[in-house]
Amino acid sequence: MSSQYKVIVGMGSCGIAAGAKKVYDSLQDTLNDGSAKLVIGGCMGMCFAEPLVEVAADGKRVIYGRLTSENAAEIIAKHIKTGQPVIESVIWSEGLDSADANYFNKQQRILLKNCGVVDPESIDSYMSHDGYKALEKALKTMTPEQVIKEVEISGLRGRGGGGFPTHIKWTLAGKSAGPDKYIICNADEGDPGAFMDRSVLESDPHRVMEGMLLAGYAIGASEGYFYARAEYPLAIKRLRMAIEQANQKGYLGKNILGTGFNFQLFIREGAGAFVCGEETALIMSIEGKRGMPRTRPPFPAEKGLWGKPTNINNVETYANVPAIIFHGGAYFAQYGTESSKGTKVFALAGKIARGGLIEVPMGITLNNVVFDIGGGLQGGGKLKAVQTGGPSGGCIPAELCDTPIDYDSLKKIGAIMGSGGLLIMDESACMVDVAKFFLTFTQDESCGKCTFCRAGTKQMLRILERISEGKGKSGDIELLEDLATKIVQGSLCGLGQSAPNPVLTTIKYFRHEYEAHINDKICPAKKCKAFISYEIDADKCKSCSKCAKGCPTKAITGAKKEPYVIDKAACIRCGLCMSACKFDAVLVTTGSGRGE
Amino acid sequence: MSQHESVNNGNSFPEIKEIVTKVSVNKTPAMMILQAIQFTYGYVAPEMLERVTELTGIPSSTLYSIVTFYAQFRLEPIGDNLIQVCHGTACHLAGAERITESMVMETGAQAGKTSEDRLFTVDKVACLGCCSMGPVITLNGEVHGYVTPEKVQKVIKERRECCVANGCKDHDHTAGKEATVSE
């Protein structure tokens, strides 16, 4: 028996981690009476309310969130039986005023249109949402030059972070001679704090493939490679399925749609090297070598993979192309600003009330994102900074968060657009610690080819470590700035050129924090271990002994009905006692109030 | 060299030949071969590299340069349970350091190392891409979000008890191992 109801369970990695599989199983038992069609979907983008289930009928969507395997079946069954949404569990539904409605209503979802809607493991599902129509349109009615022209009209710029105009890359690769050309999709999303590409690949893999096919047609390539992070097993699995299905349906292979166009796609898995996000390093890696960048020119458009002309874009860039070709470039260009057209996908995370995968028109301000879409900070905290662009980006202080999000405005204030990670920080974040965190990462990931990147980042990290250990000296800040400038100048690729950004922006906007560490031996955020101490508030302590049991150095002692005490000499300031205490009795102090 | 020869008589690591045959249809397959070996054995030993060289002619120096460059390759076998503690930015802000510390305490394995009883290997990894659920860990590939030191205690205790009772056969980390190994 067929039913008008369709029940979609969001099964991206995050959803599964939050228990979506169990929810799915529980629904399977309930809905096997045929009252609804149960399908899996990708990421619905509302990570803050996972696991998510959508009930769709007659074009009306109702999304439920924060479900458990215990209550999901009951809620969904009630909805289907009564035909009415169970309001108190609804996260979003069109026209319904729920507490979290703004999360969706303030977005502009073009690229993510299908995410959470189509079944990522079914090509038919993609096709029923205009899938591969853009390819058909291009192959049957447009020349390669016309395809590139539409991309030019759209104003699309590289979404991996560089912001290079896509049509110029395509034109160059198209003009390069030779029958063997390659398309590469950079899915080596290495920025910690970014998960846009993973979500898109897990939720709508065919869209990315269609974009690559269009690029292949535009530049005259017949082979394409996905270079995907090995840490994304689900994305890789779904890509494999998608490629197989597209081959069966004739969207890949020889003589596609009877037009004489041939194209095949392959997957290469990365092996854990951040530098491979750089295009020449990535090409080396596909060629089975150490992923070390080389000098450009020649650019990949002339001499890329196996020495042949190659076009390389990231996941999001390709995923934008089908809509541009299907609706025309002007459709895309109506969104955004003069120099940054269209929409951009961001991974909103950190201390944000509603974190997740969002898509917004370029030009929207950071404050709009944090407060309108993200619902402000977790636990009502105060915004301290927004970090964009991961280890290559910068920390933007709260007072500059009315800056519009576009390539040029962000660059002006020392940050970058980056690939789309937006990390929200509250007052508990120590800026020296954040800078140290990113430098630890880039220093570790430097491939070692350029001296300034290899040795310079290490020296910067040493200085930061010194500062956070209470051994900072006057002149350290200036030394950091000096080193930073030289690393930028002396590095071949984007990794080194941008590695100092987190340090430079934190010094620029939070210099007083560095000075507090160096001169006053205080960590204002109470994060750096050298400057803090833990103690137990005798009035709040209930003598439950949880803290003592969890203490790795047995520094906490006490007895029944007696408040517990921390031996500060034995304490290693790991903070496990603070996590263990249910009564907020463990306090952390810094500065003059700090015990020794 | 002599000790290698005895191991490397062509009969050891029979799966490598299969892997090489299967993977070599791809252009420049060196890295793919090594990835398949690691997937099969859980690590890449020097003798395995020698065997690949024998079969493909790719110099072992080239192979060695690959396995030492990429973080994913392991040169030593791992413990029965593989734990990855995410140290991406969001997880760092959410307290990943604390999670690693309690993980080290509960498993007895230092970060990046395997515990003496060989039950656990604890790795710090860059980012697992589940940033909204930090701190995040994976236990034998399964993602756990919003981890607390208490949850760590609980999960490790359960795993330890289960492993000791069942000899770890049910939850070997290399999923798919049986499929490749069985002959």
mmCIF file of N, CA and C in Angstrom, chain B residues 91-176:
data_model
loop_
_atom_site.group_PDB
_atom_site.id
_atom_site.type_symbol
_atom_site.label_atom_id
_atom_site.label_comp_id
_atom_site.label_asym_id
_atom_site.label_seq_id
_atom_site.Cartn_x
_atom_site.Cartn_y
_atom_site.Cartn_z
ATOM 1 N N CYS B 91 36.532 21.025 19.004
ATOM 2 C CA CYS B 91 36.739 20.082 20.103
ATOM 3 C C CYS B 91 37.756 20.626 21.091
ATOM 4 N N HIS B 92 38.770 21.320 20.572
ATOM 5 C CA HIS B 92 39.766 21.927 21.455
ATOM 6 C C HIS B 92 39.091 22.914 22.402
ATOM 7 N N LEU B 93 38.218 23.745 21.816
ATOM 8 C CA LEU B 93 37.514 24.733 22.645
ATOM 9 C C LEU B 93 36.581 24.046 23.641
ATOM 10 N N ALA B 94 36.076 22.899 23.233
ATOM 11 C CA ALA B 94 35.117 22.198 24.092
ATOM 12 C C ALA B 94 35.822 21.325 25.134
ATOM 13 N N GLY B 95 37.140 21.302 25.102
ATOM 14 C CA GLY B 95 37.866 20.579 26.155
ATOM 15 C C GLY B 95 38.472 19.252 25.754
ATOM 16 N N ALA B 96 38.953 19.144 24.505
ATOM 17 C CA ALA B 96 39.525 17.884 24.031
ATOM 18 C C ALA B 96 40.739 17.451 24.857
ATOM 19 N N GLU B 97 41.493 18.439 25.322
ATOM 20 C CA GLU B 97 42.692 18.118 26.102
ATOM 21 C C GLU B 97 42.335 17.282 27.326
ATOM 22 N N ARG B 98 41.263 17.687 27.954
ATOM 23 C CA ARG B 98 40.783 16.985 29.137
ATOM 24 C C ARG B 98 40.364 15.551 28.783
ATOM 25 N N ILE B 99 39.776 15.399 27.623
ATOM 26 C CA ILE B 99 39.327 14.072 27.189
ATOM 27 C C ILE B 99 40.530 13.171 26.941
ATOM 28 N N THR B 100 41.550 13.720 26.275
ATOM 29 C CA THR B 100 42.747 12.916 26.045
ATOM 30 C C THR B 100 43.386 12.531 27.366
ATOM 31 N N GLU B 101 43.438 13.473 28.297
ATOM 32 C CA GLU B 101 44.038 13.159 29.594
ATOM 33 C C GLU B 101 43.297 12.035 30.301
ATOM 34 N N SER B 102 41.968 12.086 30.269
ATOM 35 C CA SER B 102 41.250 11.019 30.956
ATOM 36 C C SER B 102 41.344 9.714 30.170
ATOM 37 N N MET B 103 41.474 9.819 28.850
ATOM 38 C CA MET B 103 41.638 8.623 28.027
ATOM 39 C C MET B 103 42.966 7.934 28.363
ATOM 40 N N VAL B 104 44.011 8.733 28.477
ATOM 41 C CA VAL B 104 45.330 8.203 28.827
ATOM 42 C C VAL B 104 45.266 7.527 30.198
ATOM 43 N N MET B 105 44.555 8.184 31.080
ATOM 44 C CA MET B 105 44.450 7.636 32.434
ATOM 45 C C MET B 105 43.675 6.312 32.448
ATOM 46 N N GLU B 106 42.598 6.246 31.708
ATOM 47 C CA GLU B 106 41.755 5.045 31.743
ATOM 48 C C GLU B 106 42.355 3.875 30.972
ATOM 49 N N THR B 107 43.000 4.168 29.845
ATOM 50 C CA THR B 107 43.487 3.063 29.018
ATOM 51 C C THR B 107 44.916 2.655 29.361
ATOM 52 N N GLY B 108 45.663 3.582 29.934
ATOM 53 C CA GLY B 108 47.073 3.290 30.190
ATOM 54 C C GLY B 108 47.931 3.479 28.953
ATOM 55 N N ALA B 109 47.349 3.982 27.887
ATOM 56 C CA ALA B 109 48.122 4.225 26.664
ATOM 57 C C ALA B 109 48.402 5.713 26.538
ATOM 58 N N GLN B 110 49.654 6.077 26.332
ATOM 59 C CA GLN B 110 49.977 7.479 26.084
ATOM 60 C C GLN B 110 49.403 7.876 24.717
ATOM 61 N N ALA B 111 49.155 9.183 24.528
ATOM 62 C CA ALA B 111 48.600 9.627 23.251
ATOM 63 C C ALA B 111 49.550 9.247 22.115
ATOM 64 N N GLY B 112 48.994 8.641 21.087
ATOM 65 C CA GLY B 112 49.804 8.201 19.949
ATOM 66 C C GLY B 112 50.390 6.805 20.152
ATOM 67 N N LYS B 113 50.129 6.202 21.310
ATOM 68 C CA LYS B 113 50.757 4.909 21.607
ATOM 69 C C LYS B 113 49.713 3.843 21.973
ATOM 70 N N THR B 114 50.215 2.632 22.149
ATOM 71 C CA THR B 114 49.352 1.513 22.512
ATOM 72 C C THR B 114 49.623 1.121 23.968
ATOM 73 N N SER B 115 48.577 0.720 24.666
ATOM 74 C CA SER B 115 48.741 0.352 26.068
ATOM 75 C C SER B 115 49.550 -0.942 26.180
ATOM 76 N N GLU B 116 50.158 -1.159 27.330
ATOM 77 C CA GLU B 116 51.016 -2.342 27.506
ATOM 78 C C GLU B 116 50.251 -3.646 27.318
ATOM 79 N N ASP B 117 49.001 -3.651 27.767
ATOM 80 C CA ASP B 117 48.206 -4.883 27.596
ATOM 81 C C ASP B 117 47.693 -5.034 26.151
ATOM 82 N N ARG B 118 48.067 -4.094 25.295
ATOM 83 C CA ARG B 118 47.720 -4.104 23.869
ATOM 84 C C ARG B 118 46.207 -4.032 23.622
ATOM 85 N N LEU B 119 45.472 -3.588 24.604
ATOM 86 C CA LEU B 119 44.017 -3.489 24.417
ATOM 87 C C LEU B 119 43.637 -2.189 23.699
ATOM 88 N N PHE B 120 44.384 -1.117 23.967
ATOM 89 C CA PHE B 120 43.963 0.181 23.435
ATOM 90 C C PHE B 120 45.098 0.940 22.756
ATOM 91 N N THR B 121 44.772 1.556 21.626
ATOM 92 C CA THR B 121 45.658 2.547 21.039
ATOM 93 C C THR B 121 44.907 3.871 21.063
ATOM 94 N N VAL B 122 45.564 4.905 21.582
ATOM 95 C CA VAL B 122 44.916 6.216 21.662
ATOM 96 C C VAL B 122 45.631 7.186 20.719
ATOM 97 N N ASP B 123 44.878 7.752 19.796
ATOM 98 C CA ASP B 123 45.445 8.712 18.852
ATOM 99 C C ASP B 123 44.782 10.070 19.006
ATOM 100 N N LYS B 124 45.587 11.117 18.862
ATOM 101 C CA LYS B 124 45.007 12.453 18.750
ATOM 102 C C LYS B 124 44.889 12.745 17.257
ATOM 103 N N VAL B 125 43.724 13.133 16.787
ATOM 104 C CA VAL B 125 43.579 13.417 15.357
ATOM 105 C C VAL B 125 43.118 14.852 15.134
ATOM 106 N N ALA B 126 43.343 15.317 13.900
ATOM 107 C CA ALA B 126 43.130 16.733 13.626
ATOM 108 C C ALA B 126 41.661 17.124 13.677
ATOM 109 N N CYS B 127 40.834 16.534 12.856
ATOM 110 C CA CYS B 127 39.430 16.925 12.873
ATOM 111 C C CYS B 127 38.603 15.817 12.261
ATOM 112 N N LEU B 128 37.558 15.424 12.948
ATOM 113 C CA LEU B 128 36.697 14.360 12.430
ATOM 114 C C LEU B 128 35.471 14.937 11.738
ATOM 115 N N GLY B 129 35.357 16.245 11.747
ATOM 116 C CA GLY B 129 34.267 16.888 11.013
ATOM 117 C C GLY B 129 32.905 16.799 11.682
ATOM 118 N N CYS B 130 32.862 16.483 12.948
ATOM 119 C CA CYS B 130 31.583 16.495 13.670
ATOM 120 C C CYS B 130 31.620 17.624 14.687
ATOM 121 N N CYS B 131 31.989 18.809 14.198
ATOM 122 C CA CYS B 131 32.376 19.918 15.059
ATOM 123 C C CYS B 131 31.268 20.393 15.989
ATOM 124 N N SER B 132 30.030 20.127 15.617
ATOM 125 C CA SER B 132 28.955 20.631 16.453
ATOM 126 C C SER B 132 28.718 19.765 17.684
ATOM 127 N N MET B 133 29.433 18.634 17.752
ATOM 128 C CA MET B 133 29.165 17.711 18.853
ATOM 129 C C MET B 133 30.361 17.550 19.774
ATOM 130 N N GLY B 134 31.283 18.493 19.704
ATOM 131 C CA GLY B 134 32.520 18.365 20.455
ATOM 132 C C GLY B 134 32.326 18.327 21.959
ATOM 133 N N PRO B 135 33.223 17.676 22.691
ATOM 134 C CA PRO B 135 34.364 16.902 22.200
ATOM 135 C C PRO B 135 33.908 15.565 21.595
ATOM 136 N N VAL B 136 34.607 15.177 20.523
ATOM 137 C CA VAL B 136 34.237 13.963 19.805
ATOM 138 C C VAL B 136 35.371 12.949 19.884
ATOM 139 N N ILE B 137 35.006 11.684 20.018
ATOM 140 C CA ILE B 137 35.996 10.615 19.876
ATOM 141 C C ILE B 137 35.438 9.573 18.914
ATOM 142 N N THR B 138 36.310 8.740 18.348
ATOM 143 C CA THR B 138 35.803 7.548 17.704
ATOM 144 C C THR B 138 36.381 6.352 18.438
ATOM 145 N N LEU B 139 35.549 5.349 18.582
ATOM 146 C CA LEU B 139 35.973 4.095 19.182
ATOM 147 C C LEU B 139 35.733 3.026 18.119
ATOM 148 N N ASN B 140 36.794 2.467 17.621
ATOM 149 C CA ASN B 140 36.708 1.485 16.542
ATOM 150 C C ASN B 140 35.825 1.986 15.406
ATOM 151 N N GLY B 141 36.011 3.237 15.058
ATOM 152 C CA GLY B 141 35.310 3.811 13.911
ATOM 153 C C GLY B 141 33.963 4.410 14.226
ATOM 154 N N GLU B 142 33.431 4.109 15.393
ATOM 155 C CA GLU B 142 32.111 4.645 15.733
ATOM 156 C C GLU B 142 32.279 5.992 16.425
ATOM 157 N N VAL B 143 31.509 6.985 15.947
ATOM 158 C CA VAL B 143 31.671 8.339 16.478
ATOM 159 C C VAL B 143 30.832 8.529 17.743
ATOM 160 N N HIS B 144 31.459 9.096 18.765
ATOM 161 C CA HIS B 144 30.732 9.473 19.976
ATOM 162 C C HIS B 144 30.889 10.975 20.180
ATOM 163 N N GLY B 145 29.772 11.661 20.414
ATOM 164 C CA GLY B 145 29.827 13.104 20.603
ATOM 165 C C GLY B 145 29.565 13.500 22.044
ATOM 166 N N TYR B 146 29.788 14.794 22.329
ATOM 167 C CA TYR B 146 29.577 15.355 23.665
ATOM 168 C C TYR B 146 30.230 14.500 24.748
ATOM 169 N N VAL B 147 31.469 14.100 24.510
ATOM 170 C CA VAL B 147 32.143 13.201 25.439
ATOM 171 C C VAL B 147 32.589 13.961 26.688
ATOM 172 N N THR B 148 32.439 13.310 27.826
ATOM 173 C CA THR B 148 32.921 13.875 29.089
ATOM 174 C C THR B 148 33.906 12.879 29.692
ATOM 175 N N PRO B 149 34.741 13.316 30.645
ATOM 176 C CA PRO B 149 35.629 12.350 31.300
ATOM 177 C C PRO B 149 34.859 11.173 31.902
ATOM 178 N N GLU B 150 33.661 11.437 32.372
ATOM 179 C CA GLU B 150 32.854 10.341 32.937
ATOM 180 C C GLU B 150 32.476 9.316 31.885
ATOM 181 N N LYS B 151 32.077 9.826 30.710
ATOM 182 C CA LYS B 151 31.724 8.918 29.617
ATOM 183 C C LYS B 151 32.930 8.089 29.220
ATOM 184 N N VAL B 152 34.098 8.723 29.229
ATOM 185 C CA VAL B 152 35.325 8.009 28.883
ATOM 186 C C VAL B 152 35.518 6.832 29.835
ATOM 187 N N GLN B 153 35.385 7.106 31.127
ATOM 188 C CA GLN B 153 35.523 6.034 32.123
ATOM 189 C C GLN B 153 34.596 4.876 31.816
ATOM 190 N N LYS B 154 33.354 5.234 31.525
ATOM 191 C CA LYS B 154 32.328 4.224 31.318
ATOM 192 C C LYS B 154 32.633 3.388 30.067
ATOM 193 N N VAL B 155 32.904 4.088 28.966
ATOM 194 C CA VAL B 155 33.130 3.401 27.691
ATOM 195 C C VAL B 155 34.350 2.483 27.766
ATOM 196 N N ILE B 156 35.429 2.975 28.371
ATOM 197 C CA ILE B 156 36.655 2.176 28.436
ATOM 198 C C ILE B 156 36.462 0.964 29.334
ATOM 199 N N LYS B 157 35.737 1.174 30.412
ATOM 200 C CA LYS B 157 35.484 0.059 31.335
ATOM 201 C C LYS B 157 34.696 -1.040 30.607
ATOM 202 N N GLU B 158 33.642 -0.627 29.907
ATOM 203 C CA GLU B 158 32.821 -1.585 29.159
ATOM 204 C C GLU B 158 33.651 -2.352 28.134
ATOM 205 N N ARG B 159 34.442 -1.579 27.404
ATOM 206 C CA ARG B 159 35.249 -2.174 26.337
ATOM 207 C C ARG B 159 36.254 -3.175 26.911
ATOM 208 N N ARG B 160 36.875 -2.748 28.002
ATOM 209 C CA ARG B 160 37.886 -3.599 28.622
ATOM 210 C C ARG B 160 37.271 -4.923 29.083
ATOM 211 N N GLU B 161 36.130 -4.788 29.755
ATOM 212 C CA GLU B 161 35.473 -5.999 30.259
ATOM 213 C C GLU B 161 35.082 -6.909 29.108
ATOM 214 N N CYS B 162 34.515 -6.296 28.080
ATOM 215 C CA CYS B 162 34.066 -7.072 26.928
ATOM 216 C C CYS B 162 35.249 -7.769 26.243
ATOM 217 N N CYS B 163 36.338 -7.047 26.084
ATOM 218 C CA CYS B 163 37.513 -7.605 25.414
ATOM 219 C C CYS B 163 38.106 -8.758 26.204
ATOM 220 N N VAL B 164 38.199 -8.563 27.514
ATOM 221 C CA VAL B 164 38.793 -9.608 28.343
ATOM 222 C C VAL B 164 37.912 -10.860 28.294
ATOM 223 N N ALA B 165 36.600 -10.652 28.324
ATOM 224 C CA ALA B 165 35.685 -11.794 28.322
ATOM 225 C C ALA B 165 35.650 -12.500 26.965
ATOM 226 N N ASN B 166 35.675 -11.731 25.883
ATOM 227 C CA ASN B 166 35.467 -12.338 24.559
ATOM 228 C C ASN B 166 36.718 -12.456 23.718
ATOM 229 N N GLY B 167 37.842 -12.031 24.253
ATOM 230 C CA GLY B 167 39.067 -12.095 23.465
ATOM 231 C C GLY B 167 39.011 -11.208 22.237
ATOM 232 N N CYS B 168 38.140 -10.200 22.287
ATOM 233 C CA CYS B 168 38.123 -9.154 21.253
ATOM 234 C C CYS B 168 37.705 -9.600 19.860
ATOM 235 N N LYS B 169 37.183 -10.753 19.713
ATOM 236 C CA LYS B 169 36.905 -11.231 18.364
ATOM 237 C C LYS B 169 35.738 -10.489 17.706
ATOM 238 N N ASP B 170 34.836 -9.980 18.537
ATOM 239 C CA ASP B 170 33.614 -9.410 17.966
ATOM 240 C C ASP B 170 33.784 -8.003 17.416
ATOM 241 N N HIS B 171 34.760 -7.304 17.910
ATOM 242 C CA HIS B 171 34.828 -5.900 17.502
ATOM 243 C C HIS B 171 36.232 -5.544 17.068
ATOM 244 N N ASP B 172 36.791 -6.365 16.235
ATOM 245 C CA ASP B 172 38.096 -6.047 15.692
ATOM 246 C C ASP B 172 37.983 -4.751 14.909
ATOM 247 N N HIS B 173 38.993 -3.892 15.062
ATOM 248 C CA HIS B 173 38.901 -2.558 14.464
ATOM 249 C C HIS B 173 38.925 -2.588 12.941
ATOM 250 N N THR B 174 39.633 -3.572 12.344
ATOM 251 C CA THR B 174 39.720 -3.561 10.890
ATOM 252 C C THR B 174 38.497 -4.244 10.303
ATOM 253 N N ALA B 175 37.437 -3.481 10.204
ATOM 254 C CA ALA B 175 36.210 -4.019 9.613
ATOM 255 C C ALA B 175 36.523 -4.465 8.194
ATOM 256 N N GLY B 176 35.986 -5.563 7.791
ATOM 257 C CA GLY B 176 36.234 -6.039 6.434
ATOM 258 C C GLY B 176 37.468 -6.917 6.355
#
